[in-house]
Amino acid sequence: MRTFIFDDYKQPLHGADVPEPVVGDHDVLVAVAAAGLNQLDEKLRLGEFKLILPYRTPLTLGHDVAGTVIAVGAAVRRFAVGDEVFSRPRDHRIGTFAERIAIDESDVAHAPANTSPVEAASLPLVALTAWQALVERGDVQAGQKVLIHAGSGGVGTIAIQLAKHLGAHVATTASAANGDFVRELGADVVIDHRTQDFAQELSGYDLVLDSLGGENLERSLTVLRPGGKAISISGAPDPAFARAAGLNPVLRLVIAAISRKIRRQAKRLGVTYEFLFMRADGQQLRRIADLVRDDVIRPVVGATFPFDETPQALESITTGRVRGKTVVTGA
Ligand SMILES: NC(=O)c1ccc[n+]([C@@H]2O[C@H](COP(=O)([O-])OP(=O)(O)OC[C@H]3O[C@@H](n4cnc5c(N)ncnc54)[C@H](OP(=O)(O)O)[C@@H]3O)[C@@H](O)[C@H]2O)c1
């Protein structure tokens, strides 16, 4: 079947014919109708995740999918042939830039009936990230103040909507051209990151979701109230992540060292710092599907490409500035 692979780290993504997926007892085989692109795809290709996600090459890329179940393993109970589903397959079983993919049923949910495959494929990775940051880790409560960085991006567009649904007061950073757009998504306060300094404008926040890392993360700590929490999806991985990921002792020491500065800064300010690396979770995806069905969360697709142009689509997400997500269609 036709897929898009890279042969070795830093090598370009290209089309290839590979053997059909093997469908395990707990797997569903999905005919891919649409596949969402993520910065993680490009970071993997460039080898930036080699240490914590050691993939063998050649590798079929792609972390998000929507499509139709065309076969099920012997032990599958929740899905049947013909079901419309969406998924972020678990790490080490990715590969949605393909005509078909076998996915463990516990990573899959039925797609919301009110979405197209393109819209459904735009959701899993970013919506699970938002859910795990705001619900699971952040425990956001009504009335709390939440800062979501990069509100017009893939994660930000969903995180703003989810935080509003949870009853939070939401501030976000975005370019001026995206100000009205993020306000429509529900942001109460919009900071133009090109002309304004959010750290000067905001204070007393309960939670920050940082997707930029570096100085942006360091300054984010200063807008938190004492006891507040910064969750970064782009900052330094922390020891809790290293433990949960089962990394070896040497890597754990390395990770402790690279996050020491930000953890110390947080401690000095009386706030906490956590790194989040999202994980596949079909149950959470079901909750997200319910919110989409109830029009609480609407998918934001800024660009689509035909399947044959998957490499161009991947390149576009590193250089372009689309609102929300980029999705390839019609594998
Ligand atoms: N750890 C995890 O589990 C995890 C999960 C998902 C994503 N991520 C990472 O999180 C990052 C964001 O992902 P994404 O999918 O949301 O990316 P994206 O869709 O490419 O969005 C990035 C957005 O960042 C905004 N931006 C650029 N510079 C900014 C600044 N200085 N301040 C505020 N906003 C700025 C841009 O919006 P404007 O045009 O409005 O400026 C752009 O829309 C990526 O690095 C990704 O790899 C990590």
XYZ file of C-alpha atoms and ligand atoms in Angstrom:
379
model
C 0.000 0.000 0.000
C 1.005 3.589 -0.526
C 2.532 5.530 2.393
C 4.793 8.500 3.055
C 8.049 7.579 4.758
C 11.484 8.974 5.458
C 14.467 6.660 5.004
C 16.699 8.105 7.694
C 16.623 11.051 10.084
C 16.778 14.425 8.294
C 16.002 12.767 4.936
C 12.947 14.033 3.018
C 9.499 12.500 3.292
C 8.631 10.571 0.123
C 6.015 8.187 -1.236
C 6.670 4.450 -0.950
C 4.880 1.142 -1.348
C 5.037 -0.913 1.838
C 3.438 -4.221 2.957
C -0.128 -4.151 4.261
C -0.467 -3.578 8.036
C -0.710 -6.650 10.269
C -3.978 -6.557 12.217
C -3.465 -7.817 15.788
C -6.232 -9.295 17.955
C -6.924 -5.931 19.609
C -6.516 -3.845 16.454
C -8.893 -2.205 14.047
C -7.784 -1.725 10.447
C -8.702 1.764 9.291
C -8.965 2.930 5.682
C -7.518 6.430 5.993
C -9.848 9.165 4.734
C -7.841 12.062 6.162
C -4.677 12.517 8.213
C -3.796 15.550 10.315
C -0.260 16.930 10.405
C 1.594 17.875 13.555
C 4.848 19.618 14.385
C 5.779 16.291 16.007
C 5.933 14.682 12.551
C 8.579 17.131 11.414
C 10.472 16.988 14.726
C 10.589 13.188 14.471
C 11.884 13.386 10.913
C 14.613 15.763 12.006
C 15.657 13.360 14.774
C 14.769 15.758 17.595
C 12.999 12.988 19.513
C 15.620 10.284 18.920
C 16.503 9.945 22.585
C 13.020 9.673 24.051
C 11.223 8.147 21.040
C 13.798 5.953 19.332
C 12.144 4.930 16.060
C 13.747 2.661 13.538
C 13.900 4.047 10.002
C 12.487 3.950 7.379
C 9.382 5.170 9.163
C 5.888 6.026 7.961
C 4.975 9.346 9.563
C 1.581 10.634 10.718
C -0.054 10.842 14.154
C -3.677 11.710 13.397
C -6.288 9.874 11.382
C -9.964 9.719 10.515
C -11.421 6.950 8.415
C -13.516 3.809 8.180
C -12.960 0.504 9.961
C -12.477 -2.176 7.287
C -11.407 -5.119 9.478
C -11.224 -5.914 13.202
C -9.025 -8.248 15.244
C -10.519 -11.292 16.987
C -10.623 -9.598 20.426
C -12.054 -6.234 19.301
C -15.354 -5.465 21.054
C -16.124 -1.781 20.607
C -15.798 -1.374 16.847
C -17.210 -3.065 13.759
C -16.529 -2.920 10.046
C -18.065 0.238 8.624
C -17.606 2.405 11.743
C -16.337 5.944 11.194
C -13.486 6.514 13.647
C -10.682 8.879 14.557
C -7.483 8.317 16.470
C -4.038 9.373 17.566
C -2.352 5.943 17.441
C 0.070 5.310 20.311
C 3.801 5.997 20.005
C 5.673 3.296 18.123
C 2.496 2.483 16.163
C 2.142 5.738 14.260
C 1.937 5.963 10.464
C -1.262 7.659 9.389
C 0.240 9.046 6.154
C -0.844 5.788 4.539
C -3.784 4.203 2.789
C -4.452 1.953 5.780
C -3.282 1.659 9.371
C -3.866 -0.949 12.100
C -4.538 0.716 15.478
C -5.087 -0.730 18.956
C -8.799 -0.286 19.656
C -8.044 1.430 22.968
C -6.545 4.361 21.013
C -9.651 4.770 18.814
C -13.020 6.503 19.221
C -16.055 6.898 17.003
C -15.797 10.129 15.049
C -18.366 12.791 15.941
C -21.265 12.504 13.475
C -21.323 16.250 12.836
C -17.759 16.379 11.455
C -16.235 15.604 8.082
C -13.246 13.212 7.997
C -10.988 16.235 7.460
C -12.330 17.918 10.591
C -12.153 14.696 12.627
C -8.556 14.067 11.523
C -7.577 17.548 12.701
C -8.463 16.795 16.302
C -6.906 13.819 18.069
C -3.343 14.873 18.933
C -4.064 18.507 19.716
C -7.360 17.875 21.513
C -5.817 15.126 23.651
C -2.952 17.499 24.441
C -5.410 20.189 25.534
C -7.440 17.676 27.552
C -4.392 16.213 29.299
C -3.041 19.689 30.108
C -6.251 21.362 31.249
C -8.367 18.515 32.643
C -5.981 15.757 33.691
C -2.964 17.765 34.872
C -4.372 21.238 35.364
C -7.719 20.280 36.960
C -9.059 23.618 35.720
C -12.063 24.822 37.718
C -14.719 27.401 36.905
C -13.512 30.917 37.642
C -9.817 30.118 37.376
C -7.528 32.203 35.207
C -5.761 30.305 32.429
C -3.174 31.600 29.948
C -2.935 29.656 26.703
C -0.005 30.567 24.495
C -0.196 30.468 20.688
C -3.991 30.542 20.709
C -4.328 30.464 16.915
C -2.289 27.261 16.513
C -3.359 23.632 16.489
C -3.226 23.122 20.263
C -4.249 26.679 21.132
C -7.499 26.740 19.135
C -8.778 23.646 20.947
C -7.334 24.560 24.352
C -9.099 27.953 24.338
C -12.455 26.295 23.641
C -11.917 23.586 26.262
C -10.783 26.064 28.925
C -13.889 28.196 28.302
C -16.070 25.102 28.559
C -14.466 24.392 31.942
C -15.512 27.874 33.028
C -12.089 29.510 33.043
C -11.196 33.115 32.313
C -8.897 32.708 29.307
C -6.016 34.861 28.144
C -4.097 33.967 25.007
C -1.159 35.151 22.922
C -1.514 35.502 19.145
C -0.528 37.772 16.272
C -2.702 40.860 15.877
C -4.171 39.452 12.652
C -5.537 36.520 14.652
C -6.960 38.625 17.496
C -10.609 38.505 16.426
C -10.294 34.839 15.510
C -9.107 33.772 18.985
C -11.725 36.046 20.610
C -14.396 34.192 18.609
C -13.012 30.926 19.982
C -13.658 32.304 23.467
C -10.505 34.127 24.608
C -11.318 36.898 27.107
C -7.923 38.608 26.866
C -5.750 38.625 23.749
C -2.101 39.666 23.862
C -0.342 40.446 20.579
C 2.953 38.651 21.108
C 4.688 40.889 18.566
C 3.924 44.205 20.203
C 2.935 43.417 23.786
C 4.674 41.691 26.691
C 2.260 39.234 28.261
C 4.383 39.106 31.421
C 3.738 42.834 31.948
C 0.025 42.585 31.231
C -1.017 39.471 33.153
C -0.799 38.368 36.793
C -2.481 36.069 39.276
C -2.993 33.220 36.805
C -3.767 29.699 38.040
C -2.417 27.885 35.005
C -0.315 28.534 31.928
C -0.216 26.204 28.940
C 3.089 26.984 27.236
C 3.794 25.694 23.745
C 6.897 27.736 22.997
C 9.399 26.839 25.731
C 12.586 28.862 26.348
C 12.181 32.453 27.420
C 8.430 32.338 26.833
C 8.154 29.601 29.453
C 10.467 31.370 31.917
C 8.420 34.558 31.700
C 5.198 32.563 31.951
C 6.143 31.534 35.488
C 5.900 35.173 36.550
C 2.222 35.544 35.629
C 1.200 32.717 37.980
C -0.258 33.219 41.447
C 1.678 31.516 44.261
C 0.876 27.815 43.953
C -0.020 28.192 40.266
C 1.160 25.777 37.625
C 2.942 26.050 34.286
C 2.517 23.119 31.952
C 4.794 23.166 28.939
C 4.510 20.999 25.862
C 7.689 22.455 24.363
C 9.893 23.147 27.388
C 12.486 20.950 29.047
C 11.268 17.439 29.880
C 11.201 16.930 33.676
C 12.101 13.983 35.927
C 8.438 12.921 36.291
C 8.231 12.558 32.513
C 11.487 10.574 32.439
C 10.158 8.194 35.112
C 6.779 7.744 33.423
C 8.454 7.146 30.062
C 10.616 4.419 31.646
C 13.830 6.051 30.444
C 17.154 4.565 31.521
C 19.078 6.042 34.505
C 21.512 7.944 32.303
C 18.726 9.618 30.344
C 16.930 10.385 33.592
C 20.009 12.223 34.841
C 20.280 14.125 31.573
C 16.635 15.137 31.756
C 16.928 16.152 35.412
C 19.874 18.345 34.411
C 18.229 20.053 31.439
C 15.110 20.948 33.417
C 16.948 21.990 36.606
C 17.025 25.691 35.727
C 13.302 26.027 35.024
C 12.374 23.880 38.039
C 14.529 26.099 40.272
C 13.001 29.246 38.831
C 9.544 27.834 39.510
C 10.437 26.887 43.082
C 11.836 30.343 43.778
C 8.534 31.871 42.627
C 6.436 29.394 44.633
C 4.872 27.866 41.501
C 5.220 24.489 39.828
C 6.546 23.428 36.462
C 5.463 20.310 34.588
C 6.378 19.008 31.161
C 3.634 17.208 29.252
C 4.160 14.782 26.430
C 0.688 13.799 25.318
C -0.298 10.161 24.965
C -2.856 8.229 22.941
C -6.117 7.644 24.827
C -9.321 6.425 23.175
C -11.425 7.078 26.277
C -10.429 10.718 26.435
C -11.027 10.929 22.697
C -14.606 9.753 23.323
C -15.101 12.621 25.776
C -13.700 15.004 23.176
C -16.024 13.553 20.507
C -18.978 14.253 22.833
C -17.896 17.887 23.183
C -17.585 18.221 19.404
C -21.003 16.614 18.893
C -22.469 19.103 21.396
C -20.830 22.021 19.519
C -18.692 22.885 22.554
C -15.505 22.340 20.580
C -15.308 23.039 16.880
C -12.409 21.752 14.802
C -10.312 24.424 13.089
C -8.836 23.363 9.743
C -6.755 26.091 8.128
C -5.424 24.158 5.118
C -5.909 20.880 3.273
C -3.668 19.087 0.788
C -4.287 16.002 -1.376
C -2.602 12.851 -0.052
C -0.027 12.914 -2.883
C 1.195 16.265 -1.580
C 1.875 15.092 1.976
C 5.564 16.203 1.814
C 4.481 19.704 0.748
C 1.897 19.711 3.543
C 4.579 18.805 6.073
C 6.842 21.535 4.788
C 4.016 24.052 4.950
C 3.448 23.563 8.668
C 7.040 24.535 9.397
C 6.951 27.701 7.329
C 3.330 28.772 7.015
C 1.041 30.253 9.620
C -2.329 28.624 9.098
C -5.036 28.982 11.725
C -5.559 25.663 13.460
C -4.638 22.525 11.585
C -3.358 21.268 8.244
C -4.866 17.991 7.002
C -4.208 15.690 4.019
C -7.144 13.972 2.381
C -8.035 11.039 0.218
C -5.278 8.491 0.822
N 4.473 17.765 24.201
C 3.362 17.472 23.531
O 2.658 16.515 23.848
C 2.942 18.349 22.389
C 1.676 18.180 21.809
C 1.278 19.050 20.783
C 2.139 20.041 20.353
N 3.364 20.154 20.923
C 4.277 21.248 20.503
O 3.660 22.479 20.802
C 4.004 23.450 19.835
C 2.740 24.069 19.278
O 2.034 23.072 18.574
P 0.842 23.458 17.611
O 0.428 22.231 16.921
O -0.180 24.232 18.332
O 1.630 24.417 16.606
P 1.091 25.305 15.387
O -0.262 24.848 14.991
O 2.176 25.302 14.379
O 0.892 26.752 16.015
C 1.932 27.550 16.345
C 1.369 28.951 16.568
O 2.312 29.622 17.351
C 2.007 31.002 17.222
N 3.201 31.738 17.652
C 4.387 31.865 17.041
N 5.210 32.614 17.822
C 4.521 32.933 18.941
C 4.823 33.677 20.120
N 6.012 34.233 20.328
N 3.848 33.775 21.073
C 2.654 33.213 20.903
N 2.308 32.524 19.795
C 3.240 32.377 18.843
C 1.562 31.212 15.811
O 0.388 31.996 15.856
P 0.288 33.503 15.313
O 0.345 33.405 13.812
O -1.044 33.982 15.829
O 1.443 34.238 15.872
C 1.193 29.790 15.337
O -0.132 29.709 14.917
C 4.875 22.728 18.797
O 6.223 22.966 19.111
C 4.527 21.267 19.012
O 5.578 20.392 18.642
C 3.781 19.340 21.920
